[in-house]
């Protein structure tokens, strides 16, 4: 059997099934960050993400500075998804021997500028030769135990909210996006959020991560989905990956304007958490219900 036939999530599930279960960790495989005990009131958050030239980025087209920024931003987004504060990072990097030094200088310029903006300290890494530029960034963050948000936890009746606009990030926003660390902090400190994830695989896939882990169903309204100007259709807004917006559920229905002003980013209420029996559905502009297909980015 080949990896292709089990896919990314099948593979992760396979690894998980080999494990004896958690001994000391609070949360292991299956959320945006791993969670471990830290102090009496706080947890540590850990996340690691790899970017590979030709798969995650086009070095020639976008330049190393943007790639360096993105390498850190994707992990900051995972810290945001838990409601946390990023603190430290480590980076492993591989490249061909004939890579111009300027490429690496530019990469670090982009990386370190974002690190400075978010007060993240680079504390180590690893360097290797590779056939293409490849990097793997680990970010360590912290979160007050009482504010920790997981993918699981959505309750029937919760409203489903999303920040920003979705789709078409391949046109460039995938390099320039603002990781939603600050809005996520405002959210977890001031609102009763039951579940949260960052949208990296695409709205439809990431909504299913929320419903599956919470053992619930959902309904969303096509007319409410915020479609980015960079994409043409709701279909793309549902399927395209790398939006790095927040998807979260809350029992209260709060005005989008009020919430948007508090968070400093536009917010849309796109639907509601339902009983698992109802599945995950989308209601189109004519009022017709259909099953929501998960169609996000697939590595295998
Ligand atoms: P995200 O898109 O939020 O970065 P992923 O879809 O990459 O999350 O990963 C989902 C979960 O699976 C995370 O908990 C991650 O740590 C875990 N994971 C991913 N790849 C592996 C692997 N090869 N071995 C063990 N755990 C993994
Ligand atoms: Mg994530």
Coordinates of C-alpha atoms and ligand atoms in Angstrom, one line a residue:
X1 CA 0.0 0.0 0.0
X2 CA 1.2 3.5 -0.8
X3 CA 1.0 6.7 1.2
X4 CA -1.2 8.1 -1.5
X5 CA -4.0 5.7 -0.7
X6 CA -4.2 6.7 3.0
X7 CA -3.6 10.5 2.5
X8 CA -2.2 13.0 4.9
X9 CA -4.9 12.5 7.6
X10 CA -4.8 8.7 7.2
X11 CA -1.1 8.8 7.8
X12 CA -1.4 11.0 10.9
X13 CA -4.1 8.7 12.2
X14 CA -1.8 5.7 11.6
X15 CA 1.0 7.3 13.6
X16 CA -1.5 8.2 16.4
X17 CA -2.7 4.6 16.6
X18 CA 0.8 3.4 17.3
X19 CA 1.1 5.6 20.4
X20 CA 0.2 4.3 23.9
X21 CA -1.9 7.4 24.7
X22 CA -0.8 10.5 26.5
X23 CA 1.2 10.2 29.7
X24 CA 2.2 13.7 30.7
X25 CA 1.0 15.9 27.8
X26 CA -2.4 17.7 28.0
X27 CA -3.1 17.5 24.3
X28 CA -1.2 15.6 21.6
X29 CA -1.8 14.9 17.9
X30 CA -5.1 16.3 16.6
X31 CA -5.2 20.1 17.3
X32 CA -3.4 23.2 16.0
X33 CA -0.8 22.9 18.8
X34 CA 0.3 20.3 21.3
X35 CA -0.3 21.4 24.9
X36 CA 1.8 20.7 27.9
X37 CA 1.7 21.8 31.5
X38 CA 3.9 24.8 32.4
X39 CA 3.0 26.7 35.5
X40 CA 0.0 26.5 37.9
X41 CA -2.0 28.8 35.7
X42 CA -0.5 28.4 32.2
X43 CA 0.2 25.8 29.5
X44 CA 2.9 25.7 26.9
X45 CA 1.8 25.5 23.3
X46 CA 4.1 23.8 20.7
X47 CA 3.6 23.7 16.9
X48 CA 5.9 22.8 14.0
X49 CA 5.4 23.4 10.3
X50 CA 7.5 22.6 7.3
X51 CA 7.7 24.6 4.0
X52 CA 9.2 23.1 0.9
X53 CA 10.3 24.9 -2.3
X54 CA 8.1 24.0 -5.2
X55 CA 5.3 22.7 -2.9
X56 CA 4.6 25.5 -0.5
X57 CA 6.3 28.4 -2.2
X58 CA 7.7 29.6 -5.4
X59 CA 11.1 31.2 -4.5
X60 CA 11.7 32.8 -7.9
X61 CA 8.3 34.4 -8.1
X62 CA 7.9 35.7 -4.6
X63 CA 11.5 36.0 -3.3
X64 CA 13.1 34.7 -0.1
X65 CA 12.0 37.5 2.2
X66 CA 8.3 36.6 1.8
X67 CA 9.1 32.9 2.2
X68 CA 11.0 33.6 5.5
X69 CA 8.0 35.6 6.7
X70 CA 5.6 32.9 5.8
X71 CA 7.7 30.2 7.5
X72 CA 7.1 31.9 10.8
X73 CA 3.6 33.2 10.1
X74 CA 2.0 29.8 9.6
X75 CA 3.1 28.7 13.0
X76 CA 2.0 31.9 14.6
X77 CA -1.4 31.2 13.1
X78 CA -1.5 27.8 14.9
X79 CA -0.7 29.5 18.2
X80 CA -3.5 32.0 17.6
X81 CA -5.9 29.1 16.9
X82 CA -5.4 28.0 20.5
X83 CA -5.8 31.6 21.8
X84 CA -2.1 31.8 22.9
X85 CA 0.8 34.1 22.9
X86 CA 3.9 33.1 20.8
X87 CA 7.2 33.4 22.7
X88 CA 10.1 31.4 21.2
X89 CA 11.0 29.7 17.9
X90 CA 13.5 27.3 16.4
X91 CA 14.2 26.9 12.7
X92 CA 15.7 24.0 10.7
X93 CA 16.7 25.0 7.2
X94 CA 18.1 23.1 4.2
X95 CA 19.4 24.4 0.9
X96 CA 21.6 23.5 -2.1
X97 CA 25.3 24.5 -1.7
X98 CA 25.1 27.0 -4.5
X99 CA 22.3 29.0 -3.0
X100 CA 23.3 32.7 -3.0
X101 CA 24.0 34.0 0.5
X102 CA 21.6 36.9 -0.3
X103 CA 18.8 34.4 -0.5
X104 CA 19.4 33.2 3.0
X105 CA 19.9 36.8 4.3
X106 CA 16.6 37.8 2.7
X107 CA 14.9 34.7 4.2
X108 CA 16.0 35.7 7.7
X109 CA 15.2 39.3 7.1
X110 CA 11.6 38.4 6.4
X111 CA 11.5 35.9 9.3
X112 CA 13.1 38.1 11.9
X113 CA 11.0 41.2 11.0
X114 CA 7.8 39.2 11.8
X115 CA 9.5 37.7 14.9
X116 CA 10.2 41.2 16.2
X117 CA 6.6 42.3 15.5
X118 CA 5.2 39.6 17.7
X119 CA 8.0 39.6 20.3
X120 CA 9.1 36.0 19.4
X121 CA 12.7 35.1 20.2
X122 CA 14.7 32.8 17.8
X123 CA 16.5 30.4 20.1
X124 CA 18.0 27.7 17.9
X125 CA 17.7 25.4 14.9
X126 CA 19.6 23.2 12.5
X127 CA 21.3 23.7 9.1
X128 CA 21.6 21.1 6.3
X129 CA 22.3 20.7 2.6
X130 CA 19.2 19.9 0.6
X131 CA 18.1 19.7 -3.0
X132 CA 15.7 22.6 -2.6
X133 CA 15.1 25.3 0.0
X134 CA 13.2 23.7 2.9
X135 CA 12.5 24.9 6.3
X136 CA 10.8 23.7 9.4
X137 CA 9.8 26.1 12.1
X138 CA 8.8 25.3 15.7
X139 CA 7.0 27.9 17.7
X140 CA 6.5 27.7 21.5
X141 CA 3.8 29.8 23.0
X142 CA 2.0 30.1 26.3
X143 CA -1.7 30.3 27.3
X144 CA -3.6 30.9 30.5
X145 CA -5.2 27.5 31.3
X146 CA -8.6 29.1 31.5
X147 CA -8.4 30.6 28.0
X148 CA -7.2 27.5 26.1
X149 CA -9.3 26.9 23.0
X150 CA -9.4 23.6 21.2
X151 CA -10.8 22.4 17.9
X152 CA -13.2 20.2 19.9
X153 CA -15.7 21.8 22.2
X154 CA -18.3 23.1 19.7
X155 CA -21.8 22.8 21.2
X156 CA -25.2 22.3 19.4
X157 CA -26.6 25.8 18.9
X158 CA -23.2 27.6 18.7
X159 CA -23.0 30.2 16.0
X160 CA -20.1 29.7 13.6
X161 CA -17.9 32.7 12.9
X162 CA -15.0 33.4 10.6
X163 CA -12.5 36.4 10.4
X164 CA -11.5 38.2 7.2
X165 CA -12.3 37.0 3.7
X166 CA -11.6 33.6 2.2
X167 CA -10.2 32.1 -1.0
X168 CA -7.6 33.0 -3.6
X169 CA -4.7 33.3 -1.2
X170 CA -2.5 31.6 -3.8
X171 CA -2.5 34.9 -5.7
X172 CA -0.2 36.4 -3.0
X173 CA -2.0 36.7 0.4
X174 CA -0.5 33.4 1.4
X175 CA 2.7 35.3 2.0
X176 CA 1.3 38.6 3.3
X177 CA -1.4 37.4 5.7
X178 CA -1.5 38.7 9.2
X179 CA -1.5 35.8 11.7
X180 CA -4.6 36.4 13.9
X181 CA -2.7 36.4 17.2
X182 CA -4.1 39.7 18.4
X183 CA -7.8 39.1 17.5
X184 CA -7.6 35.6 19.0
X185 CA -6.3 37.1 22.3
X186 CA -9.2 39.6 22.4
X187 CA -11.6 36.8 21.6
X188 CA -10.5 34.3 24.3
X189 CA -10.2 37.0 27.0
X190 CA -13.6 38.6 26.4
X191 CA -15.9 36.0 24.8
X192 CA -17.1 32.5 25.5
X193 CA -15.5 30.7 22.6
X194 CA -16.3 26.9 22.6
X195 CA -14.0 25.8 19.7
X196 CA -11.5 27.4 17.4
X197 CA -9.2 26.5 14.5
X198 CA -7.2 28.4 12.0
X199 CA -8.2 27.9 8.3
X200 CA -5.1 26.3 6.6
X201 CA -6.7 23.5 4.6
X202 CA -9.8 25.5 3.5
X203 CA -13.0 26.5 5.2
X204 CA -14.9 23.2 4.3
X205 CA -12.1 20.9 5.6
X206 CA -11.4 23.0 8.7
X207 CA -15.0 23.2 9.6
X208 CA -15.1 19.4 9.4
X209 CA -12.2 19.3 11.8
X210 CA -14.3 21.2 14.3
X211 CA -17.4 19.1 13.8
X212 CA -15.6 15.7 13.8
X213 CA -13.6 16.6 16.9
X214 CA -16.6 18.0 18.6
X215 CA -18.9 15.1 17.5
X216 CA -21.4 17.5 16.1
X217 CA -22.9 18.6 12.8
X218 CA -23.2 22.0 11.2
X219 CA -25.1 24.1 8.7
X220 CA -23.5 27.1 6.9
X221 CA -25.1 29.6 4.6
X222 CA -23.6 30.2 1.2
X223 CA -24.7 33.8 1.2
X224 CA -22.9 34.6 4.4
X225 CA -19.4 33.3 3.4
X226 CA -17.0 36.2 3.0
X227 CA -15.5 35.7 -0.4
X228 CA -12.1 37.4 -0.9
X229 CA -11.7 39.8 -3.8
X230 CA -8.8 37.6 -5.0
X231 CA -11.2 34.7 -5.8
X232 CA -14.2 34.5 -8.0
X233 CA -16.6 32.1 -6.3
X234 CA -17.9 30.7 -3.1
X235 CA -16.6 27.4 -4.3
X236 CA -13.1 28.7 -4.1
X237 CA -13.7 30.4 -0.8
X238 CA -14.8 27.0 0.6
X239 CA -12.0 25.0 -0.9
X240 CA -8.9 27.1 -1.2
X241 CA -6.3 26.6 1.5
X242 CA -3.9 29.0 3.3
X243 CA -6.4 31.7 4.3
X244 CA -5.0 31.6 7.9
X245 CA -8.2 33.2 9.2
X246 CA -9.8 32.1 12.5
X247 CA -12.9 29.8 12.5
X248 CA -14.6 29.7 15.9
X249 CA -17.9 28.9 17.5
X250 CA -19.7 30.7 20.3
X251 CA -23.1 30.2 22.0
X252 CA -24.0 33.9 21.7
X253 CA -25.0 35.6 18.5
X254 CA -23.1 38.9 18.6
X255 CA -23.4 41.6 15.9
X256 CA -20.7 41.2 13.3
X257 CA -20.0 44.9 13.5
X258 CA -19.5 44.9 17.3
X259 CA -17.4 41.8 17.2
X260 CA -15.4 43.1 14.2
X261 CA -14.7 46.3 16.0
X262 CA -13.5 44.6 19.1
X263 CA -11.3 42.2 17.2
X264 CA -9.9 44.8 14.8
X265 CA -10.7 42.5 11.8
X266 CA -14.0 41.9 9.9
X267 CA -16.1 39.0 11.3
X268 CA -18.9 37.0 9.7
X269 CA -21.4 34.7 11.3
X270 CA -21.6 31.9 8.7
X271 CA -23.8 29.3 10.3
X272 CA -24.7 27.2 13.3
X273 CA -23.5 24.0 15.0
X274 CA -26.2 21.3 14.8
X275 CA -26.7 17.7 15.9
X276 CA -24.3 15.2 14.4
X277 CA -27.2 13.5 12.7
X278 CA -27.6 16.5 10.4
X279 CA -24.1 16.1 9.0
X280 CA -22.3 19.2 7.7
X281 CA -24.4 21.0 5.2
X282 CA -24.5 24.2 3.2
X283 CA -27.6 26.1 2.3
X284 CA -27.3 27.8 -1.1
X285 CA -28.6 31.1 -2.2
X286 CA -31.9 29.6 -3.3
X287 CA -32.4 27.9 0.1
X288 CA -31.4 24.4 -1.1
X289 CA -29.5 22.3 1.4
X290 CA -26.6 20.0 0.3
X291 CA -23.8 18.1 1.9
X292 CA -20.6 20.2 2.3
X293 CA -17.8 18.5 0.4
X294 CA -14.4 18.7 1.9
X295 CA -12.2 19.8 -0.9
X296 CA -9.2 21.5 0.6
X297 CA -5.5 21.1 -0.3
X298 CA -4.3 17.5 -0.3
X299 CA -0.6 16.6 0.0
X300 CA -1.1 13.1 -1.3
Ligands
LIG1 P1 -2.2 22.4 11.1 O1 -2.7 22.5 9.7 O2 -3.0 23.1 12.1 O3 -0.7 22.7 11.2 P2 -1.9 19.6 10.6 O4 -3.1 19.2 9.8 O5 -0.6 19.8 10.0 O6 -2.3 20.9 11.5 O7 -1.7 18.5 11.7 C1 -2.8 18.0 12.5 C2 -2.3 17.3 13.7 O8 -1.4 16.2 13.4 C3 -1.4 18.2 14.6 O9 -1.7 17.9 15.9 C4 0.0 17.8 14.2 O10 0.9 18.0 15.3 C5 -0.2 16.3 14.0 N1 0.8 15.8 13.0 C6 1.0 16.1 11.7 N2 1.9 15.4 11.1 C7 2.4 14.5 12.0 C8 3.3 13.4 12.0 N3 4.0 13.1 10.9 N4 3.5 12.7 13.1 C9 2.8 13.0 14.3 N5 1.9 14.0 14.3 C10 1.6 14.7 13.2
LIG2 MG1 -3.8 25.0 12.2

